Amino acid sequence: MKIKWEDIHNPAFDPDQIRHGFATDTTLPLPSIGGGFYALTHRPTGARYIHISRADDENAFGVALKTVPHDSSGVAHILEHTVLCGSQKYPVRDPFFAMLKRSLSTFMNAFTASDWTLYPFATQNRKDFYNLLDVYLDAVFFPRLEAASFRQEGHRFEYEPDDQGRESLVYKGVVFNEMKGAMSSPDQVLARSLLNALYPDTTYRHNSGGDPRAIPELTLEALRQFHKRHYHPSNAFFYSYGSFPLEDHLAFIEEKVLRRYDAIDPRTTVPPQPRWRAPQQATYTYPLAPGEDTGRKCQIGLGWLLADIQDTFEVLVLTLLEQILLGNQASPLRQALMESELGSSLADTSGFDADNRDTLFFCGLKNVAAADAEAIENLILTTLEKLAREGIGPDLIEAAIHQIEFHRKEITNSPYPYGLKLLLFITSTWLHGGRPEAVLDLDRDLAKLRARLQQGRFFEERIRSHLLDNPHRVLFKLLPDEEKQAREETREKEILQAVAAQLSPDKQARIRAEADELKQQQEHDEDLAVLPTLSRADIPPSVQRLRAAPQSPAEAITCYDQPTGGIFYLTAALDLPPMDDGKLPLLPFFAHAFARMGTAARNYAELARRLNRFTGGVELAVQARTRHDAQATPRPLLTLNAKCLDRHQARLFDLVAEMVGSVTFTDIDQLRRILMEYRAALERALIHNGHRLAISLASRALTPGAHLNE
């Protein structure tokens, strides 16, 4: 019997019927997305399952495991990498990478968060779905976890020549090197250090990705034991989305995995952080290149521990409060921080974070002086006190509600397929014992919120209770340290020298042999025939094409009628005339600043409030395109992208006309603030996008279009 949404309204439907070991716990409609929600539990193992049934060909799957580290060895992160190095049924070196060429997947990846690991994929092809599901399930639950894979992905010793040409012992490993790079990035250091400061008594105090100083302490046996307890169905949360029948998914997972297990207690519950009685201070450092000016390289802000993630209504309230305080150029706390000119932009990770058992809020400034810590703390607290005392304008509240409604309603496949976006949206609540259906059913909590708003001063009281009167607060400082990297390199070198001095000739020979063995494995051509694949018969012979709605020759706008969930999208392109090389580099900043400045009729704050109240965003972008002519001429294009709820189309066109026709750059103070934010974002992007920048630079001489893009 196939489980269908309409069965719920059939008196013959028995929600207690057991299907492949699964009992149905909850069923409810999701009218906002035109789907149905099912929550089930596998009786023999305790595995949880959520299925969102929706008429969408983009079917998605994910299995999440609660992975709760007790140290900073990176065990969860290294395990995520190592399970993808071959399994019992598919003993190939890298089945995921190999499947990219044997699949029609629209997404394949794996994620490690602070206390959970997720393996998701998406595809539109039914056979491909079950091919990928088989590979994913075997990788997650039955990996080989071989010593060579652990050395490759985690850490190992190798010999390599030093500056004098002598052999020296070094650490290597994919995760080890990845985390060395991550911990040189100020934003990564800030994010992980803030968790350490606010959650000193729970798992979040540890670096779940792995601290390079602690990664070499992890053993293969500890990794295998971590897998045995954490990668068990009793600790698993299965998810599927789309048009494929749930019944088939349940049967497949039961046959491939669940029938081979009995229930255990995985002991992965994360307790709430005990609350402080008084605010605290915390100071951390990040490595700065020697010779750089350290004067204004600090990040300073205030962080608070807030509501339990299980309280979905309060999480919604805090999400709205973040939007009110920091969400746009007109938000009062953001405006106060930026107009103080104490820093160049908001501190990294500023905002509300609902990914952990206890949620948090952080705000501050980057590129500030260490001596300005007290001034920044006072500015934040006095701004919040003023809002709590004098009140928040109803337009700010309505704009915040509109933004939440809009983005919850918007159905897009960017940056992830929509089914996986829903999964990422509910994962933390679901895994920490909350009600994911309440997160998806926004209307109920919004109705409750509007009833509370009628009583007056709702958000003002939340500012006072959650922020001003909340003693679990930290004044957080991230300071530059020119000597930090050198100290770490010296410490690592001394450890390696001490290890090398204790190695017997046999152990030295083993290290060299293992390095040769690993290199041979990496270069060896494998027979991938064991992996599932698709035949030509499995692939539809045609592709979906979107046809424009009929229009008269005089019409300037091409329209596409598509089910967009009540959202209207507008895209316009402007072919720019030739311009000299001196002006071309200014185009990206011009596009960035376009929607952040004012117009002849409104200043930047008034325009920001109106954009947030009636649109889902209006943005300008610049890109290089190549014409389909004989010369393949490259041209720079400006593209305007805007979106709104259907009922606000007229207001959207009025705003676009106002911005295009009368945008003004006369507010030099605001332009300077935008420029500082823009520069800070570019500097932050350097560390994370070095490979892309290198590709762009290397390819600029290949074609005129590549040169223009560069």
PDB file of N, CA and C in Angstrom, residues 414-499:
ATOM      1  N   SER A 414      18.096  27.564  -4.930  1.00  0.00           N
ATOM      2  CA  SER A 414      19.367  28.253  -4.730  1.00  0.00           C
ATOM      3  C   SER A 414      19.488  28.652  -3.255  1.00  0.00           C
ATOM      4  N   PRO A 415      20.629  28.387  -2.607  1.00  0.00           N
ATOM      5  CA  PRO A 415      21.832  27.739  -3.133  1.00  0.00           C
ATOM      6  C   PRO A 415      21.757  26.217  -3.121  1.00  0.00           C
ATOM      7  N   TYR A 416      20.699  25.647  -2.534  1.00  0.00           N
ATOM      8  CA  TYR A 416      20.531  24.199  -2.503  1.00  0.00           C
ATOM      9  C   TYR A 416      19.169  23.856  -3.091  1.00  0.00           C
ATOM     10  N   PRO A 417      18.990  22.614  -3.584  1.00  0.00           N
ATOM     11  CA  PRO A 417      17.647  22.194  -3.983  1.00  0.00           C
ATOM     12  C   PRO A 417      16.657  22.427  -2.845  1.00  0.00           C
ATOM     13  N   TYR A 418      15.442  22.802  -3.202  1.00  0.00           N
ATOM     14  CA  TYR A 418      14.463  23.246  -2.203  1.00  0.00           C
ATOM     15  C   TYR A 418      14.222  22.200  -1.120  1.00  0.00           C
ATOM     16  N   GLY A 419      14.147  20.940  -1.505  1.00  0.00           N
ATOM     17  CA  GLY A 419      13.923  19.899  -0.501  1.00  0.00           C
ATOM     18  C   GLY A 419      15.028  19.835   0.524  1.00  0.00           C
ATOM     19  N   LEU A 420      16.265  20.095   0.116  1.00  0.00           N
ATOM     20  CA  LEU A 420      17.383  20.100   1.056  1.00  0.00           C
ATOM     21  C   LEU A 420      17.404  21.378   1.877  1.00  0.00           C
ATOM     22  N   LYS A 421      16.931  22.487   1.324  1.00  0.00           N
ATOM     23  CA  LYS A 421      16.808  23.704   2.125  1.00  0.00           C
ATOM     24  C   LYS A 421      15.845  23.484   3.284  1.00  0.00           C
ATOM     25  N   LEU A 422      14.739  22.779   3.031  1.00  0.00           N
ATOM     26  CA  LEU A 422      13.802  22.470   4.111  1.00  0.00           C
ATOM     27  C   LEU A 422      14.468  21.586   5.168  1.00  0.00           C
ATOM     28  N   LEU A 423      15.261  20.623   4.721  1.00  0.00           N
ATOM     29  CA  LEU A 423      15.954  19.749   5.666  1.00  0.00           C
ATOM     30  C   LEU A 423      16.915  20.544   6.540  1.00  0.00           C
ATOM     31  N   LEU A 424      17.731  21.398   5.933  1.00  0.00           N
ATOM     32  CA  LEU A 424      18.671  22.201   6.709  1.00  0.00           C
ATOM     33  C   LEU A 424      17.937  23.139   7.660  1.00  0.00           C
ATOM     34  N   PHE A 425      16.746  23.557   7.272  1.00  0.00           N
ATOM     35  CA  PHE A 425      15.954  24.469   8.085  1.00  0.00           C
ATOM     36  C   PHE A 425      15.460  23.807   9.372  1.00  0.00           C
ATOM     37  N   ILE A 426      15.164  22.508   9.317  1.00  0.00           N
ATOM     38  CA  ILE A 426      14.576  21.832  10.476  1.00  0.00           C
ATOM     39  C   ILE A 426      15.571  20.969  11.250  1.00  0.00           C
ATOM     40  N   THR A 427      16.763  20.738  10.710  1.00  0.00           N
ATOM     41  CA  THR A 427      17.658  19.720  11.282  1.00  0.00           C
ATOM     42  C   THR A 427      17.960  19.954  12.751  1.00  0.00           C
ATOM     43  N   SER A 428      18.416  21.153  13.107  1.00  0.00           N
ATOM     44  CA  SER A 428      18.826  21.388  14.493  1.00  0.00           C
ATOM     45  C   SER A 428      17.658  21.230  15.462  1.00  0.00           C
ATOM     46  N   THR A 429      16.486  21.761  15.102  1.00  0.00           N
ATOM     47  CA  THR A 429      15.310  21.610  15.962  1.00  0.00           C
ATOM     48  C   THR A 429      14.943  20.141  16.120  1.00  0.00           C
ATOM     49  N   TRP A 430      14.933  19.422  15.014  1.00  0.00           N
ATOM     50  CA  TRP A 430      14.551  18.006  15.014  1.00  0.00           C
ATOM     51  C   TRP A 430      15.502  17.174  15.867  1.00  0.00           C
ATOM     52  N   LEU A 431      16.801  17.348  15.658  1.00  0.00           N
ATOM     53  CA  LEU A 431      17.776  16.517  16.359  1.00  0.00           C
ATOM     54  C   LEU A 431      17.863  16.830  17.844  1.00  0.00           C
ATOM     55  N   HIS A 432      17.420  18.027  18.235  1.00  0.00           N
ATOM     56  CA  HIS A 432      17.473  18.394  19.657  1.00  0.00           C
ATOM     57  C   HIS A 432      16.122  18.241  20.347  1.00  0.00           C
ATOM     58  N   GLY A 433      15.241  17.446  19.767  1.00  0.00           N
ATOM     59  CA  GLY A 433      14.010  17.097  20.450  1.00  0.00           C
ATOM     60  C   GLY A 433      12.875  18.076  20.271  1.00  0.00           C
ATOM     61  N   GLY A 434      13.027  19.032  19.359  1.00  0.00           N
ATOM     62  CA  GLY A 434      11.945  19.974  19.085  1.00  0.00           C
ATOM     63  C   GLY A 434      10.939  19.408  18.100  1.00  0.00           C
ATOM     64  N   ARG A 435      10.014  20.252  17.682  1.00  0.00           N
ATOM     65  CA  ARG A 435       8.954  19.832  16.768  1.00  0.00           C
ATOM     66  C   ARG A 435       9.207  20.453  15.394  1.00  0.00           C
ATOM     67  N   PRO A 436       9.793  19.709  14.470  1.00  0.00           N
ATOM     68  CA  PRO A 436      10.087  20.281  13.150  1.00  0.00           C
ATOM     69  C   PRO A 436       8.849  20.719  12.403  1.00  0.00           C
ATOM     70  N   GLU A 437       7.708  20.053  12.655  1.00  0.00           N
ATOM     71  CA  GLU A 437       6.486  20.467  11.972  1.00  0.00           C
ATOM     72  C   GLU A 437       6.061  21.865  12.388  1.00  0.00           C
ATOM     73  N   ALA A 438       6.384  22.250  13.635  1.00  0.00           N
ATOM     74  CA  ALA A 438       6.063  23.608  14.089  1.00  0.00           C
ATOM     75  C   ALA A 438       6.943  24.638  13.393  1.00  0.00           C
ATOM     76  N   VAL A 439       8.179  24.258  13.069  1.00  0.00           N
ATOM     77  CA  VAL A 439       9.061  25.163  12.341  1.00  0.00           C
ATOM     78  C   VAL A 439       8.534  25.396  10.932  1.00  0.00           C
ATOM     79  N   LEU A 440       8.002  24.335  10.314  1.00  0.00           N
ATOM     80  CA  LEU A 440       7.493  24.446   8.950  1.00  0.00           C
ATOM     81  C   LEU A 440       6.131  25.122   8.896  1.00  0.00           C
ATOM     82  N   ASP A 441       5.330  24.976   9.953  1.00  0.00           N
ATOM     83  CA  ASP A 441       3.986  25.560   9.990  1.00  0.00           C
ATOM     84  C   ASP A 441       4.070  26.954  10.597  1.00  0.00           C
ATOM     85  N   LEU A 442       4.572  27.907   9.804  1.00  0.00           N
ATOM     86  CA  LEU A 442       4.837  29.251  10.292  1.00  0.00           C
ATOM     87  C   LEU A 442       3.564  29.993  10.674  1.00  0.00           C
ATOM     88  N   ASP A 443       2.464  29.727   9.975  1.00  0.00           N
ATOM     89  CA  ASP A 443       1.250  30.527  10.163  1.00  0.00           C
ATOM     90  C   ASP A 443       0.733  30.478  11.599  1.00  0.00           C
ATOM     91  N   ARG A 444       0.837  29.321  12.235  1.00  0.00           N
ATOM     92  CA  ARG A 444       0.314  29.194  13.600  1.00  0.00           C
ATOM     93  C   ARG A 444       1.061  30.119  14.564  1.00  0.00           C
ATOM     94  N   ASP A 445       2.395  30.086  14.486  1.00  0.00           N
ATOM     95  CA  ASP A 445       3.180  30.933  15.386  1.00  0.00           C
ATOM     96  C   ASP A 445       3.043  32.410  15.026  1.00  0.00           C
ATOM     97  N   LEU A 446       2.874  32.708  13.734  1.00  0.00           N
ATOM     98  CA  LEU A 446       2.671  34.108  13.347  1.00  0.00           C
ATOM     99  C   LEU A 446       1.341  34.635  13.879  1.00  0.00           C
ATOM    100  N   ALA A 447       0.315  33.790  13.844  1.00  0.00           N
ATOM    101  CA  ALA A 447      -0.981  34.206  14.394  1.00  0.00           C
ATOM    102  C   ALA A 447      -0.860  34.469  15.894  1.00  0.00           C
ATOM    103  N   LYS A 448      -0.130  33.616  16.593  1.00  0.00           N
ATOM    104  CA  LYS A 448       0.113  33.815  18.023  1.00  0.00           C
ATOM    105  C   LYS A 448       0.876  35.116  18.256  1.00  0.00           C
ATOM    106  N   LEU A 449       1.862  35.377  17.401  1.00  0.00           N
ATOM    107  CA  LEU A 449       2.656  36.598  17.534  1.00  0.00           C
ATOM    108  C   LEU A 449       1.793  37.843  17.335  1.00  0.00           C
ATOM    109  N   ARG A 450       0.958  37.833  16.319  1.00  0.00           N
ATOM    110  CA  ARG A 450       0.127  39.017  16.058  1.00  0.00           C
ATOM    111  C   ARG A 450      -0.844  39.273  17.203  1.00  0.00           C
ATOM    112  N   ALA A 451      -1.320  38.207  17.817  1.00  0.00           N
ATOM    113  CA  ALA A 451      -2.190  38.394  18.983  1.00  0.00           C
ATOM    114  C   ALA A 451      -1.415  39.043  20.129  1.00  0.00           C
ATOM    115  N   ARG A 452      -0.161  38.642  20.323  1.00  0.00           N
ATOM    116  CA  ARG A 452       0.657  39.250  21.372  1.00  0.00           C
ATOM    117  C   ARG A 452       0.981  40.712  21.044  1.00  0.00           C
ATOM    118  N   LEU A 453       1.203  40.993  19.755  1.00  0.00           N
ATOM    119  CA  LEU A 453       1.521  42.369  19.363  1.00  0.00           C
ATOM    120  C   LEU A 453       0.377  43.326  19.671  1.00  0.00           C
ATOM    121  N   GLN A 454      -0.845  42.816  19.634  1.00  0.00           N
ATOM    122  CA  GLN A 454      -2.003  43.661  19.931  1.00  0.00           C
ATOM    123  C   GLN A 454      -1.982  44.169  21.372  1.00  0.00           C
ATOM    124  N   GLN A 455      -1.278  43.465  22.243  1.00  0.00           N
ATOM    125  CA  GLN A 455      -1.218  43.866  23.648  1.00  0.00           C
ATOM    126  C   GLN A 455      -0.181  44.961  23.897  1.00  0.00           C
ATOM    127  N   GLY A 456       0.656  45.242  22.886  1.00  0.00           N
ATOM    128  CA  GLY A 456       1.604  46.350  22.980  1.00  0.00           C
ATOM    129  C   GLY A 456       2.941  45.976  23.588  1.00  0.00           C
ATOM    130  N   ARG A 457       3.999  46.663  23.140  1.00  0.00           N
ATOM    131  CA  ARG A 457       5.353  46.590  23.679  1.00  0.00           C
ATOM    132  C   ARG A 457       5.902  45.166  23.745  1.00  0.00           C
ATOM    133  N   PHE A 458       5.560  44.364  22.753  1.00  0.00           N
ATOM    134  CA  PHE A 458       5.993  42.965  22.774  1.00  0.00           C
ATOM    135  C   PHE A 458       7.504  42.848  22.561  1.00  0.00           C
ATOM    136  N   PHE A 459       7.997  43.406  21.476  1.00  0.00           N
ATOM    137  CA  PHE A 459       9.426  43.279  21.182  1.00  0.00           C
ATOM    138  C   PHE A 459      10.271  44.112  22.143  1.00  0.00           C
ATOM    139  N   GLU A 460       9.723  45.197  22.642  1.00  0.00           N
ATOM    140  CA  GLU A 460      10.452  45.984  23.645  1.00  0.00           C
ATOM    141  C   GLU A 460      10.713  45.156  24.897  1.00  0.00           C
ATOM    142  N   GLU A 461       9.701  44.376  25.297  1.00  0.00           N
ATOM    143  CA  GLU A 461       9.882  43.516  26.471  1.00  0.00           C
ATOM    144  C   GLU A 461      10.861  42.378  26.185  1.00  0.00           C
ATOM    145  N   ARG A 462      10.863  41.880  24.937  1.00  0.00           N
ATOM    146  CA  ARG A 462      11.814  40.823  24.578  1.00  0.00           C
ATOM    147  C   ARG A 462      13.243  41.361  24.568  1.00  0.00           C
ATOM    148  N   ILE A 463      13.449  42.588  24.135  1.00  0.00           N
ATOM    149  CA  ILE A 463      14.782  43.188  24.195  1.00  0.00           C
ATOM    150  C   ILE A 463      15.267  43.237  25.643  1.00  0.00           C
ATOM    151  N   ARG A 464      14.359  43.583  26.533  1.00  0.00           N
ATOM    152  CA  ARG A 464      14.763  43.685  27.936  1.00  0.00           C
ATOM    153  C   ARG A 464      15.031  42.304  28.540  1.00  0.00           C
ATOM    154  N   SER A 465      14.137  41.348  28.302  1.00  0.00           N
ATOM    155  CA  SER A 465      14.301  40.038  28.948  1.00  0.00           C
ATOM    156  C   SER A 465      15.429  39.225  28.318  1.00  0.00           C
ATOM    157  N   HIS A 466      15.554  39.258  26.999  1.00  0.00           N
ATOM    158  CA  HIS A 466      16.550  38.424  26.336  1.00  0.00           C
ATOM    159  C   HIS A 466      17.935  39.062  26.312  1.00  0.00           C
ATOM    160  N   LEU A 467      17.993  40.399  26.293  1.00  0.00           N
ATOM    161  CA  LEU A 467      19.282  41.055  26.103  1.00  0.00           C
ATOM    162  C   LEU A 467      19.692  41.907  27.297  1.00  0.00           C
ATOM    163  N   LEU A 468      18.925  42.914  27.627  1.00  0.00           N
ATOM    164  CA  LEU A 468      19.351  43.850  28.669  1.00  0.00           C
ATOM    165  C   LEU A 468      19.434  43.201  30.049  1.00  0.00           C
ATOM    166  N   ASP A 469      18.454  42.360  30.395  1.00  0.00           N
ATOM    167  CA  ASP A 469      18.431  41.758  31.732  1.00  0.00           C
ATOM    168  C   ASP A 469      18.964  40.327  31.746  1.00  0.00           C
ATOM    169  N   ASN A 470      19.586  39.909  30.681  1.00  0.00           N
ATOM    170  CA  ASN A 470      20.094  38.545  30.575  1.00  0.00           C
ATOM    171  C   ASN A 470      21.564  38.518  31.005  1.00  0.00           C
ATOM    172  N   PRO A 471      21.896  37.898  32.141  1.00  0.00           N
ATOM    173  CA  PRO A 471      23.289  37.908  32.612  1.00  0.00           C
ATOM    174  C   PRO A 471      24.213  36.975  31.837  1.00  0.00           C
ATOM    175  N   HIS A 472      23.636  36.064  31.025  1.00  0.00           N
ATOM    176  CA  HIS A 472      24.507  35.168  30.248  1.00  0.00           C
ATOM    177  C   HIS A 472      24.955  35.915  28.982  1.00  0.00           C
ATOM    178  N   ARG A 473      25.869  36.839  29.218  1.00  0.00           N
ATOM    179  CA  ARG A 473      26.364  37.742  28.170  1.00  0.00           C
ATOM    180  C   ARG A 473      27.878  37.805  28.258  1.00  0.00           C
ATOM    181  N   VAL A 474      28.523  37.893  27.106  1.00  0.00           N
ATOM    182  CA  VAL A 474      29.974  37.992  27.092  1.00  0.00           C
ATOM    183  C   VAL A 474      30.395  39.176  26.225  1.00  0.00           C
ATOM    184  N   LEU A 475      31.321  39.960  26.758  1.00  0.00           N
ATOM    185  CA  LEU A 475      32.001  40.969  25.949  1.00  0.00           C
ATOM    186  C   LEU A 475      33.138  40.243  25.257  1.00  0.00           C
ATOM    187  N   PHE A 476      33.008  40.055  23.972  1.00  0.00           N
ATOM    188  CA  PHE A 476      33.903  39.195  23.201  1.00  0.00           C
ATOM    189  C   PHE A 476      34.899  40.038  22.419  1.00  0.00           C
ATOM    190  N   LYS A 477      36.185  39.683  22.546  1.00  0.00           N
ATOM    191  CA  LYS A 477      37.240  40.404  21.832  1.00  0.00           C
ATOM    192  C   LYS A 477      38.083  39.397  21.047  1.00  0.00           C
ATOM    193  N   LEU A 478      38.250  39.683  19.773  1.00  0.00           N
ATOM    194  CA  LEU A 478      39.152  38.903  18.930  1.00  0.00           C
ATOM    195  C   LEU A 478      40.264  39.841  18.477  1.00  0.00           C
ATOM    196  N   LEU A 479      41.469  39.563  18.951  1.00  0.00           N
ATOM    197  CA  LEU A 479      42.593  40.471  18.736  1.00  0.00           C
ATOM    198  C   LEU A 479      43.615  39.844  17.800  1.00  0.00           C
ATOM    199  N   PRO A 480      44.323  40.662  17.007  1.00  0.00           N
ATOM    200  CA  PRO A 480      45.357  40.132  16.121  1.00  0.00           C
ATOM    201  C   PRO A 480      46.625  39.796  16.898  1.00  0.00           C
ATOM    202  N   ASP A 481      47.343  38.804  16.404  1.00  0.00           N
ATOM    203  CA  ASP A 481      48.595  38.402  17.039  1.00  0.00           C
ATOM    204  C   ASP A 481      49.593  38.082  15.927  1.00  0.00           C
ATOM    205  N   GLU A 482      50.575  38.980  15.744  1.00  0.00           N
ATOM    206  CA  GLU A 482      51.560  38.801  14.676  1.00  0.00           C
ATOM    207  C   GLU A 482      52.460  37.589  14.911  1.00  0.00           C
ATOM    208  N   GLU A 483      52.596  37.166  16.145  1.00  0.00           N
ATOM    209  CA  GLU A 483      53.523  36.084  16.464  1.00  0.00           C
ATOM    210  C   GLU A 483      52.827  34.732  16.603  1.00  0.00           C
ATOM    211  N   LYS A 484      51.501  34.716  16.485  1.00  0.00           N
ATOM    212  CA  LYS A 484      50.749  33.483  16.752  1.00  0.00           C
ATOM    213  C   LYS A 484      51.134  32.373  15.779  1.00  0.00           C
ATOM    214  N   GLN A 485      51.172  32.677  14.496  1.00  0.00           N
ATOM    215  CA  GLN A 485      51.482  31.649  13.519  1.00  0.00           C
ATOM    216  C   GLN A 485      52.896  31.117  13.721  1.00  0.00           C
ATOM    217  N   ALA A 486      53.844  32.014  13.972  1.00  0.00           N
ATOM    218  CA  ALA A 486      55.226  31.579  14.191  1.00  0.00           C
ATOM    219  C   ALA A 486      55.320  30.692  15.430  1.00  0.00           C
ATOM    220  N   ARG A 487      54.595  31.045  16.504  1.00  0.00           N
ATOM    221  CA  ARG A 487      54.610  30.220  17.718  1.00  0.00           C
ATOM    222  C   ARG A 487      54.052  28.826  17.438  1.00  0.00           C
ATOM    223  N   GLU A 488      52.945  28.782  16.671  1.00  0.00           N
ATOM    224  CA  GLU A 488      52.339  27.495  16.362  1.00  0.00           C
ATOM    225  C   GLU A 488      53.277  26.649  15.510  1.00  0.00           C
ATOM    226  N   GLU A 489      53.933  27.285  14.546  1.00  0.00           N
ATOM    227  CA  GLU A 489      54.871  26.542  13.701  1.00  0.00           C
ATOM    228  C   GLU A 489      56.045  26.021  14.522  1.00  0.00           C
ATOM    229  N   THR A 490      56.546  26.849  15.457  1.00  0.00           N
ATOM    230  CA  THR A 490      57.650  26.412  16.321  1.00  0.00           C
ATOM    231  C   THR A 490      57.214  25.266  17.226  1.00  0.00           C
ATOM    232  N   ARG A 491      56.004  25.397  17.816  1.00  0.00           N
ATOM    233  CA  ARG A 491      55.488  24.339  18.692  1.00  0.00           C
ATOM    234  C   ARG A 491      55.349  23.024  17.921  1.00  0.00           C
ATOM    235  N   GLU A 492      54.782  23.112  16.720  1.00  0.00           N
ATOM    236  CA  GLU A 492      54.598  21.905  15.911  1.00  0.00           C
ATOM    237  C   GLU A 492      55.945  21.294  15.534  1.00  0.00           C
ATOM    238  N   LYS A 493      56.895  22.140  15.157  1.00  0.00           N
ATOM    239  CA  LYS A 493      58.222  21.643  14.777  1.00  0.00           C
ATOM    240  C   LYS A 493      58.908  20.958  15.956  1.00  0.00           C
ATOM    241  N   GLU A 494      58.779  21.533  17.149  1.00  0.00           N
ATOM    242  CA  GLU A 494      59.407  20.929  18.331  1.00  0.00           C
ATOM    243  C   GLU A 494      58.787  19.574  18.656  1.00  0.00           C
ATOM    244  N   ILE A 495      57.462  19.472  18.526  1.00  0.00           N
ATOM    245  CA  ILE A 495      56.796  18.192  18.772  1.00  0.00           C
ATOM    246  C   ILE A 495      57.286  17.152  17.774  1.00  0.00           C
ATOM    247  N   LEU A 496      57.370  17.534  16.495  1.00  0.00           N
ATOM    248  CA  LEU A 496      57.797  16.603  15.458  1.00  0.00           C
ATOM    249  C   LEU A 496      59.256  16.194  15.647  1.00  0.00           C
ATOM    250  N   GLN A 497      60.082  17.136  16.057  1.00  0.00           N
ATOM    251  CA  GLN A 497      61.490  16.797  16.301  1.00  0.00           C
ATOM    252  C   GLN A 497      61.618  15.809  17.458  1.00  0.00           C
ATOM    253  N   ALA A 498      60.802  16.010  18.495  1.00  0.00           N
ATOM    254  CA  ALA A 498      60.835  15.088  19.629  1.00  0.00           C
ATOM    255  C   ALA A 498      60.355  13.700  19.215  1.00  0.00           C
ATOM    256  N   VAL A 499      59.317  13.648  18.393  1.00  0.00           N
ATOM    257  CA  VAL A 499      58.823  12.358  17.903  1.00  0.00           C
ATOM    258  C   VAL A 499      59.882  11.687  17.040  1.00  0.00           C
TER     259      VAL A 499
END
